[in-house]
Amino acid sequence: MASCYVSSFSSSQISFSSQYSSTKSPGPISQLSIRQRVSAQPITIISALSEKSSLFTSLPHTEAVAPSKLPVKKIPGDHGLPLFGPWKDRQDYFYNQGRDEFFKSRIRKYNSTVYRANMPPGPFISFASKVVVLLDGKSFPVLFDTEKVEKKDLFTGTYMPSTDLTGGYRTLSYLDPSEPNHAKLKTLLFFLLSHRREKVIPEFHERYTEAFEGLEKELATKGRAEFGAANEQAAFNFLAKSFFGANPNDTKLGSDGPTLIGKWVLFQLHPLLTLGLPKGLEDSTLHTFRLPPFLIKKDYQRLYEFFYQNSSPILDQAEKLGLSRDEACHNLLYATCFNSFGGMKILFPNILKRVGRAGAKLHAELAREIRSAIKSNGGNVTMAAMEDMPLMKSVVYEALRIEPPVSLQYGKAKSDLVIESHDAAFKVKEGEMLFGYQPFATRDPMIFDRAEEFVPSRFVGEEGEKLLKHVLWSNGPETENPTVNNKQCAGKDFVVLASRLLLVELFRRYDSFGIEVAASPLGSSVTLTSLKPASF
């Protein structure tokens, strides 16, 4: 699912500098300096290959057009018979093999990380299932190059949800940068990000203090506490308060926001999900036909009214940019509910899962670092304080690397291309659909040591900084920035900041915590089994 968070931190300029102290590990980010004018191209501050093999040999950047020094090979694989081929691949993807094994088995079969296959859902939702699959860190980045690939209507992949689910508009996520409204809408999001930037840190603290207090009570009475529902309510209230200055509980929407969003997202993403229903029923309904939008029209209208009534300054800005208030509001709703809320719904449990499984030693190190940095900065959580938390920052980047919240990327070749994997080059024809499964690209063992392991300190130190260009979760490298001319997530740095704030709030309050993890249609389901209060 799409996880672009939204927000920003400067009215005219944003400066985000990360300095890492030396720590033992494979090392991170040095100094990152980001300065951009919001009016032009603002940056946002609030935004299964386990063994090395001959399939991997060097490092990123895809070369197109220029002659390749690697052997040029025919792309292996095929799409099978019409109708049957897409259906068969869909069965393997969802049921017979599962997603990761679907890709791995074909890597073994073709001895290549680039091959042809069909991607779900296929008929009758989509008849454009044929793709060229890119599964390594060298070929994958071509999907970010909008000079080489078109991104029109490809956000969810080989199909596009009905615009009846978004007020009749194609929202920003489905626009190619070449389309006139792309620049206008992305500029509007940059304005949204900067409009109430000073509210982000305090509102996050308030909302997640409420969430953790509720989880503590649930633990005390039941012996366990589900993180998901508490996180979703806190996330939605945080976004509403920090972006729009509105508390949903004081409006007609009340506490229904997360539930309404969940239904609305299901109607958009059901062709890509498995919900645990009987296979025949699930595949013949969710993966074969579209759910009719009229079934959630009233629910969507409640969300729309909340955003329209609480977005006046942003809608005023939209009119100055040449957008209608109606189109702007549908895009604000989409950016907040699908991109931002959806991202936090997936990413935050994944962070808890990874950190929880890492154990008490990491928990103690994070607690000491976070509390010490806060104390050294006057006892407050500030941007400056978080810059003094190198391990915490590395943990966030490592979580985004090993389990990116958006795993699927698509693009259509604008012209004939030559795409390189680590050991071969492949010719792609104009109009062919390219598809990349990001977790394989960001776990490429030719780029990352111990690629399949969660290594908390991977990005601490000078050597770790060099690896950031291979962290790709935002529809672009971590070392690059969103602009109106690319498709990188407008809220790239908000994702990082919000994730850091989660760890800061967690380890301000607790020395350690215990978890149980289960599968979920989107991300992971995390249950807290213990919370050890801060002892120092």
XYZ file of C-alpha atoms in Angstrom:
536
model
C 0.000 0.000 0.000
C 1.146 3.673 -0.432
C 2.794 5.218 2.440
C 3.729 8.822 1.847
C 3.371 10.782 4.990
C 2.787 14.460 4.880
C 4.205 17.504 6.633
C 7.104 19.897 6.458
C 9.310 22.009 8.598
C 9.983 25.430 7.332
C 8.101 28.290 5.963
C 10.734 29.184 3.428
C 13.647 26.848 4.004
C 14.157 23.480 5.553
C 17.422 22.416 7.016
C 17.825 18.887 8.272
C 21.272 17.927 9.308
C 22.136 14.506 10.653
C 25.428 13.932 12.380
C 26.276 10.503 13.562
C 28.730 9.751 16.279
C 30.921 6.754 15.744
C 29.420 3.516 16.938
C 30.218 -0.076 16.351
C 28.471 -1.363 13.270
C 28.236 -1.253 9.576
C 27.601 2.382 9.899
C 25.123 5.379 8.752
C 24.356 8.651 7.834
C 26.640 11.424 8.202
C 25.392 14.777 7.536
C 22.319 15.396 5.545
C 21.608 18.937 4.651
C 18.399 19.786 3.005
C 17.573 23.341 2.026
C 14.804 24.186 -0.323
C 12.245 26.880 -0.832
C 8.747 25.618 -0.193
C 7.411 27.722 -3.021
C 9.669 25.995 -5.500
C 10.607 22.395 -4.733
C 10.186 21.964 -1.001
C 11.499 19.069 0.937
C 9.321 17.654 3.590
C 10.447 16.908 7.020
C 7.692 15.114 8.435
C 7.293 12.700 5.683
C 14.525 -12.943 -0.184
C 17.663 -13.253 -1.420
C 19.615 -14.479 1.545
C 22.757 -15.651 -0.166
C 25.118 -13.983 -2.592
C 25.148 -15.555 -5.987
C 26.102 -14.906 -9.563
C 22.854 -13.009 -9.883
C 24.434 -10.103 -8.044
C 27.678 -8.363 -8.800
C 27.985 -4.590 -8.562
C 26.040 -1.628 -7.362
C 23.098 0.525 -8.503
C 22.311 2.799 -11.244
C 20.524 1.597 -14.280
C 21.980 2.726 -17.579
C 19.617 3.088 -20.477
C 20.367 3.929 -24.084
C 24.137 3.954 -23.566
C 25.789 0.664 -24.609
C 26.178 -1.769 -21.750
C 29.465 -3.439 -20.894
C 27.531 -6.405 -19.565
C 26.350 -9.225 -21.827
C 22.988 -8.401 -23.396
C 20.522 -11.221 -22.770
C 16.966 -11.923 -23.776
C 14.588 -11.359 -20.866
C 13.674 -14.859 -19.662
C 10.176 -16.013 -18.797
C 6.825 -15.613 -20.492
C 3.261 -14.582 -19.731
C 1.538 -17.831 -20.630
C -1.710 -18.211 -22.521
C -4.242 -15.360 -22.561
C -6.488 -15.412 -19.470
C -4.957 -18.653 -18.169
C -1.418 -17.253 -17.744
C -2.494 -14.285 -15.583
C -4.888 -16.512 -13.606
C -2.168 -19.128 -12.965
C 0.339 -16.500 -11.797
C -2.333 -14.996 -9.546
C -2.929 -18.371 -7.898
C 0.801 -18.810 -7.308
C 1.190 -15.255 -5.997
C -1.652 -15.399 -3.477
C -2.152 -19.067 -2.636
C 0.131 -21.753 -4.071
C 3.451 -20.084 -3.247
C 2.867 -16.747 -1.578
C 4.391 -13.461 -2.650
C 8.062 -13.901 -1.723
C 8.298 -17.472 -2.968
C 6.514 -16.455 -6.173
C 9.468 -14.182 -6.960
C 12.219 -16.399 -5.538
C 11.131 -19.512 -7.402
C 11.343 -17.692 -10.705
C 14.772 -16.262 -9.884
C 15.930 -19.838 -9.398
C 14.123 -21.062 -12.506
C 15.547 -18.399 -14.826
C 18.816 -17.777 -12.970
C 18.033 -14.090 -13.297
C 16.632 -11.254 -11.193
C 15.016 -9.799 -14.323
C 12.296 -11.840 -16.040
C 8.783 -11.747 -17.454
C 5.665 -12.633 -15.452
C 2.091 -11.552 -14.798
C 1.174 -9.433 -11.794
C -2.198 -9.586 -10.033
C -5.041 -9.024 -10.212
C -5.373 -9.902 -13.894
C -8.779 -10.478 -15.560
C -11.394 -9.287 -15.105
C -10.186 -6.339 -13.082
C -7.165 -5.754 -15.311
C -6.156 -7.071 -18.710
C -2.720 -5.405 -18.512
C -0.994 -7.975 -16.315
C 2.195 -8.493 -18.371
C 5.301 -7.046 -16.685
C 9.070 -7.170 -16.744
C 10.044 -7.969 -13.143
C 13.062 -6.194 -11.565
C 14.320 -7.806 -8.349
C 17.771 -6.414 -7.548
C 19.181 -3.147 -6.305
C 20.783 -2.289 -9.620
C 17.817 -2.620 -11.986
C 15.120 -1.400 -9.583
C 16.008 2.364 -9.581
C 14.946 2.788 -13.223
C 11.408 2.883 -11.797
C 12.190 6.275 -10.231
C 13.470 7.865 -13.434
C 10.530 9.769 -14.913
C 12.603 10.573 -17.996
C 12.557 6.862 -18.784
C 9.285 5.626 -17.313
C 5.746 6.965 -17.198
C 3.878 6.747 -13.887
C 0.380 7.658 -15.100
C -2.354 5.630 -13.343
C 0.192 3.121 -11.996
C 0.147 3.804 -8.261
C -1.596 0.537 -7.378
C -0.100 -1.291 -10.330
C -1.745 -3.004 -13.276
C -5.178 -1.606 -12.396
C -6.477 1.727 -11.144
C -9.320 1.982 -8.609
C -12.472 3.762 -9.731
C -12.363 7.550 -9.453
C -15.824 7.221 -7.880
C -13.832 6.444 -4.727
C -12.067 9.833 -4.887
C -14.796 12.263 -5.850
C -14.397 11.677 -9.566
C -10.769 12.862 -9.607
C -7.486 11.151 -10.377
C -5.530 12.055 -7.259
C -1.873 13.101 -7.199
C -0.585 9.569 -6.669
C -1.948 8.570 -10.100
C -0.593 11.565 -12.029
C 2.604 11.534 -14.057
C 4.854 14.601 -13.542
C 4.212 15.538 -17.175
C 0.542 16.240 -16.380
C -0.291 19.898 -15.513
C -2.070 19.195 -12.230
C 0.834 17.177 -10.851
C 2.927 20.242 -10.025
C -0.073 22.143 -8.632
C -1.167 19.313 -6.339
C 2.323 18.469 -5.125
C 2.946 22.152 -4.398
C -0.288 22.136 -2.389
C 0.989 19.194 -0.334
C 4.234 21.036 0.318
C 2.122 23.918 1.619
C 0.155 21.506 3.818
C 3.419 20.179 5.203
C 4.732 23.610 6.133
C 1.457 25.254 7.178
C 1.440 24.048 10.814
C 4.890 22.532 11.081
C 5.426 23.747 14.653
C 2.482 21.616 15.833
C 3.843 18.271 14.723
C 6.130 17.325 17.619
C 3.795 18.487 20.443
C 0.721 16.905 18.829
C 2.528 13.613 18.333
C 3.492 13.627 22.010
C -0.083 14.331 23.131
C -1.744 11.739 20.943
C 0.744 8.926 21.605
C 0.824 9.661 25.339
C -2.917 8.974 25.278
C -2.334 5.817 23.256
C 0.339 4.389 25.547
C -1.681 5.204 28.668
C -4.594 3.281 27.172
C -2.338 0.359 26.279
C -0.997 0.272 29.848
C -4.542 0.014 31.233
C -5.417 -2.738 28.778
C -2.275 -4.657 29.744
C -3.108 -4.297 33.420
C -6.623 -5.708 32.995
C -6.131 -8.272 30.194
C -2.441 -9.158 30.370
C -1.984 -8.127 26.727
C -2.813 -5.127 24.551
C -3.409 -4.828 20.821
C -1.215 -2.068 19.407
C -3.088 -1.741 16.108
C -6.337 -0.061 17.166
C -4.601 2.306 19.599
C -2.036 3.238 16.973
C -4.667 3.895 14.304
C -6.723 6.178 16.550
C -3.630 8.058 17.698
C -2.299 8.366 14.138
C -5.539 9.765 12.708
C -6.017 12.219 15.578
C -2.374 13.302 15.308
C -2.686 14.005 11.575
C -5.986 15.854 12.003
C -4.666 18.011 14.836
C -1.212 18.748 13.419
C -2.260 19.407 9.800
C -5.725 20.897 10.210
C -5.986 21.963 13.868
C -9.131 19.851 14.320
C -9.850 17.214 16.945
C -12.064 14.607 15.260
C -13.681 13.777 18.596
C -15.108 17.316 18.728
C -16.792 16.909 15.338
C -19.502 14.716 13.806
C -16.769 12.318 12.718
C -15.962 11.391 16.318
C -13.723 8.344 16.680
C -14.959 6.753 13.439
C -12.139 7.997 11.220
C -9.913 4.872 11.239
C -12.874 2.537 10.629
C -14.166 4.603 7.704
C -10.697 4.796 6.192
C -10.260 1.047 6.560
C -13.418 0.369 4.509
C -12.460 2.945 1.876
C -8.940 1.552 1.486
C -10.325 -1.986 1.170
C -12.419 -0.910 -1.822
C -9.248 0.387 -3.496
C -6.770 -2.358 -2.606
C -8.886 -5.510 -2.415
C -7.478 -6.841 -5.729
C -4.047 -7.018 -4.030
C -5.048 -8.379 -0.619
C -5.770 -11.723 0.977
C -8.181 -11.562 3.909
C -8.158 -15.215 4.964
C -11.484 -16.054 3.337
C -11.946 -19.440 1.655
C -9.730 -19.430 -1.428
C -12.491 -19.928 -4.005
C -14.699 -17.235 -2.507
C -11.897 -14.733 -2.020
C -10.355 -15.184 -5.467
C -13.654 -15.117 -7.331
C -14.770 -11.920 -5.605
C -11.891 -9.752 -4.341
C -9.463 -10.657 -7.151
C -11.828 -11.026 -10.108
C -14.393 -8.218 -9.837
C -14.354 -4.698 -8.397
C -16.360 -3.947 -5.274
C -18.974 -1.304 -6.207
C -18.056 2.166 -4.866
C -21.654 3.117 -4.043
C -21.482 0.760 -1.036
C -19.206 3.181 0.815
C -20.380 6.483 -0.640
C -21.907 7.671 2.653
C -18.800 6.688 4.636
C -16.552 8.576 2.227
C -18.829 11.618 2.376
C -18.396 11.780 6.157
C -14.620 11.897 5.721
C -14.903 14.494 2.958
C -17.086 16.782 5.070
C -14.606 16.626 7.946
C -11.724 17.667 5.705
C -13.689 20.324 3.819
C -14.871 21.969 7.037
C -11.385 22.041 8.574
C -9.135 22.890 5.613
C -10.052 26.484 4.770
C -6.509 27.968 4.737
C -5.227 25.096 2.594
C -8.186 25.277 0.224
C -7.611 29.023 -0.101
C -4.056 28.251 -1.143
C -5.342 25.676 -3.631
C -7.427 28.315 -5.385
C -4.334 30.521 -5.697
C -2.616 27.592 -7.427
C -5.484 27.264 -9.914
C -7.190 24.253 -8.317
C -10.846 23.971 -7.382
C -11.613 23.631 -3.679
C -13.406 20.350 -4.390
C -10.489 18.703 -6.205
C -8.067 20.025 -3.602
C -10.149 18.626 -0.741
C -10.341 15.148 -2.285
C -6.553 15.233 -2.635
C -6.068 16.390 0.960
C -8.274 13.538 2.111
C -6.318 11.064 -0.012
C -2.911 12.329 1.123
C -3.927 12.271 4.788
C -5.977 9.072 4.909
C -4.426 6.826 2.269
C -0.811 8.002 2.154
C -0.141 9.311 5.674
C -2.540 7.363 7.875
C -2.102 4.247 5.740
C 1.655 4.517 6.048
C 1.575 4.873 9.833
C -0.867 1.956 10.070
C 1.682 -0.296 8.319
C 5.042 1.150 9.329
C 4.593 1.684 13.062
C 3.683 -1.940 13.889
C 6.575 -3.070 11.678
C 8.988 -0.885 13.654
C 7.676 -2.280 16.944
C 8.003 -5.789 15.561
C 11.623 -5.328 14.489
C 12.729 -3.483 17.619
C 10.772 -5.818 19.900
C 12.384 -8.901 18.387
C 15.848 -7.326 18.627
C 15.665 -7.688 22.417
C 16.572 -6.043 25.702
C 20.142 -5.059 24.767
C 18.969 -2.802 21.928
C 16.143 -1.490 24.111
C 18.622 -0.445 26.820
C 20.896 1.244 24.272
C 18.007 3.185 22.755
C 16.642 4.212 26.154
C 20.027 5.533 27.264
C 20.665 7.399 24.024
C 17.201 8.947 23.772
C 16.963 10.035 27.404
C 20.497 11.416 27.425
C 19.929 13.468 24.278
C 16.651 14.883 25.610
C 18.310 15.815 28.900
C 21.201 17.510 27.073
C 18.696 19.577 25.087
C 16.851 21.107 28.008
C 14.555 18.185 28.678
C 12.514 18.710 25.508
C 12.039 16.637 22.379
C 13.283 18.846 19.572
C 14.785 18.376 16.144
C 18.171 19.222 17.668
C 17.729 16.577 20.370
C 16.891 13.912 17.799
C 20.006 14.795 15.817
C 21.931 13.553 18.867
C 20.397 10.067 18.610
C 22.457 8.230 15.946
C 21.383 4.720 16.920
C 17.712 5.674 17.012
C 17.979 7.235 13.545
C 19.751 4.177 12.192
C 17.032 1.893 13.564
C 14.411 3.869 11.654
C 16.342 3.648 8.381
C 16.947 -0.062 8.904
C 13.217 -0.662 9.485
C 12.455 1.206 6.262
C 15.104 -0.794 4.417
C 14.183 -4.287 5.517
C 10.401 -3.852 5.363
C 9.462 -0.853 3.198
C 5.828 0.194 3.722
C 5.259 0.346 -0.051
C 6.672 -2.801 -1.597
C 5.438 -2.661 -5.206
C 6.568 -0.157 -7.848
C 5.469 0.214 -11.463
C 6.446 2.252 -14.515
C 5.851 2.074 -18.272
C 8.886 2.439 -20.551
C 8.716 5.738 -22.453
C 11.168 4.485 -25.089
C 13.339 1.475 -25.842
C 15.634 0.930 -22.846
C 18.584 -1.161 -21.781
C 18.263 -2.152 -18.128
C 21.142 -3.687 -16.207
C 21.036 -6.169 -13.385
C 24.297 -7.027 -11.632
C 25.383 -9.562 -14.224
C 23.523 -8.848 -17.466
C 21.778 -6.228 -19.589
C 18.262 -6.546 -21.007
C 16.463 -4.708 -23.782
C 13.013 -3.373 -22.956
C 10.704 -2.024 -25.632
C 8.743 1.203 -25.477
C 5.395 0.719 -23.755
C 6.379 -2.353 -21.758
C 5.356 -2.360 -18.105
C 8.182 -2.556 -15.566
C 7.556 -3.861 -12.069
C 9.815 -3.995 -9.034
C 9.364 -5.755 -5.679
C 11.203 -3.425 -3.346
C 12.082 -5.743 -0.437
C 14.312 -7.746 -2.778
C 16.033 -4.587 -4.048
C 16.677 -3.298 -0.519
C 17.841 -6.717 0.700
C 20.236 -7.205 -2.203
C 23.211 -9.123 -0.724
C 25.560 -7.557 -3.261
C 24.801 -4.199 -1.632
C 24.111 -5.021 2.021
C 26.022 -7.398 4.282
C 23.687 -9.641 6.295
C 21.013 -8.312 3.973
C 18.180 -10.413 5.438
C 18.958 -9.413 9.031
C 17.664 -6.423 10.951
C 20.934 -4.707 11.916
C 20.042 -1.733 14.173
C 23.362 0.085 13.795
C 23.715 -0.487 10.052
C 23.505 3.233 9.249
C 25.674 4.557 12.075
C 28.976 6.100 10.998
C 30.574 7.204 7.764
C 30.287 3.866 5.971
C 26.623 3.599 6.866
C 25.944 6.980 5.321
C 27.113 5.649 1.969
C 24.424 2.969 2.099
C 21.540 5.430 2.333
C 21.345 5.746 -1.441
C 20.137 2.137 -1.458
C 17.263 2.817 0.982
C 14.434 3.272 -1.516
C 11.133 3.176 0.365
C 10.001 6.704 -0.674
C 9.845 6.039 -4.427
C 13.410 7.289 -4.660
C 16.761 7.001 -2.856
C 16.954 8.325 0.696
C 19.721 10.685 -0.460
C 17.425 12.442 -2.951
C 14.553 14.836 -2.387
C 10.935 15.130 -3.544
C 10.213 17.862 -6.086
C 7.289 18.760 -8.317
C 9.157 17.065 -11.162
C 9.499 13.603 -9.644
C 7.308 10.985 -7.998
C 9.209 10.772 -4.727
C 6.909 10.901 -1.721
C 6.081 14.511 -0.835
C 6.298 13.616 2.856
C 9.535 11.612 2.680
C 11.132 13.295 5.657
C 7.907 13.268 7.615
C 7.949 9.486 7.518
C 11.401 9.551 9.029
C 10.485 12.148 11.644
C 7.232 10.449 12.676
C 9.033 7.115 12.986
C 11.729 8.698 15.119
C 9.097 10.291 17.332
C 7.507 6.883 17.876
C 10.777 5.469 19.191
C 11.418 8.577 21.273
C 8.001 8.372 22.940
C 8.374 4.627 23.471
C 11.770 4.756 25.149
C 11.080 7.875 27.159
C 8.367 5.880 28.902
C 9.722 2.318 28.943
C 12.994 0.471 29.458
C 11.796 -2.491 27.426
C 8.695 -4.191 26.034
C 7.515 -7.611 24.931
C 5.454 -8.469 21.866
C 3.643 -11.176 19.941
C 3.339 -10.835 16.167
C 0.770 -12.185 13.721
C 0.149 -11.708 10.017
C -2.187 -8.978 8.783
C -3.559 -8.067 5.325
C -1.520 -4.868 5.596
C 1.770 -5.176 7.478
C 1.872 -6.971 10.829
C -0.435 -7.291 13.801
C 1.459 -6.569 17.030
C 0.257 -7.406 20.533
C 2.108 -5.958 23.517
C 2.688 -8.529 26.256
C 4.718 -6.322 28.610
C 5.788 -2.716 29.103
C 8.626 -2.153 31.576
C 8.403 1.432 32.921
C 11.453 3.685 32.718
C 13.779 3.080 35.684
C 16.428 5.739 35.059
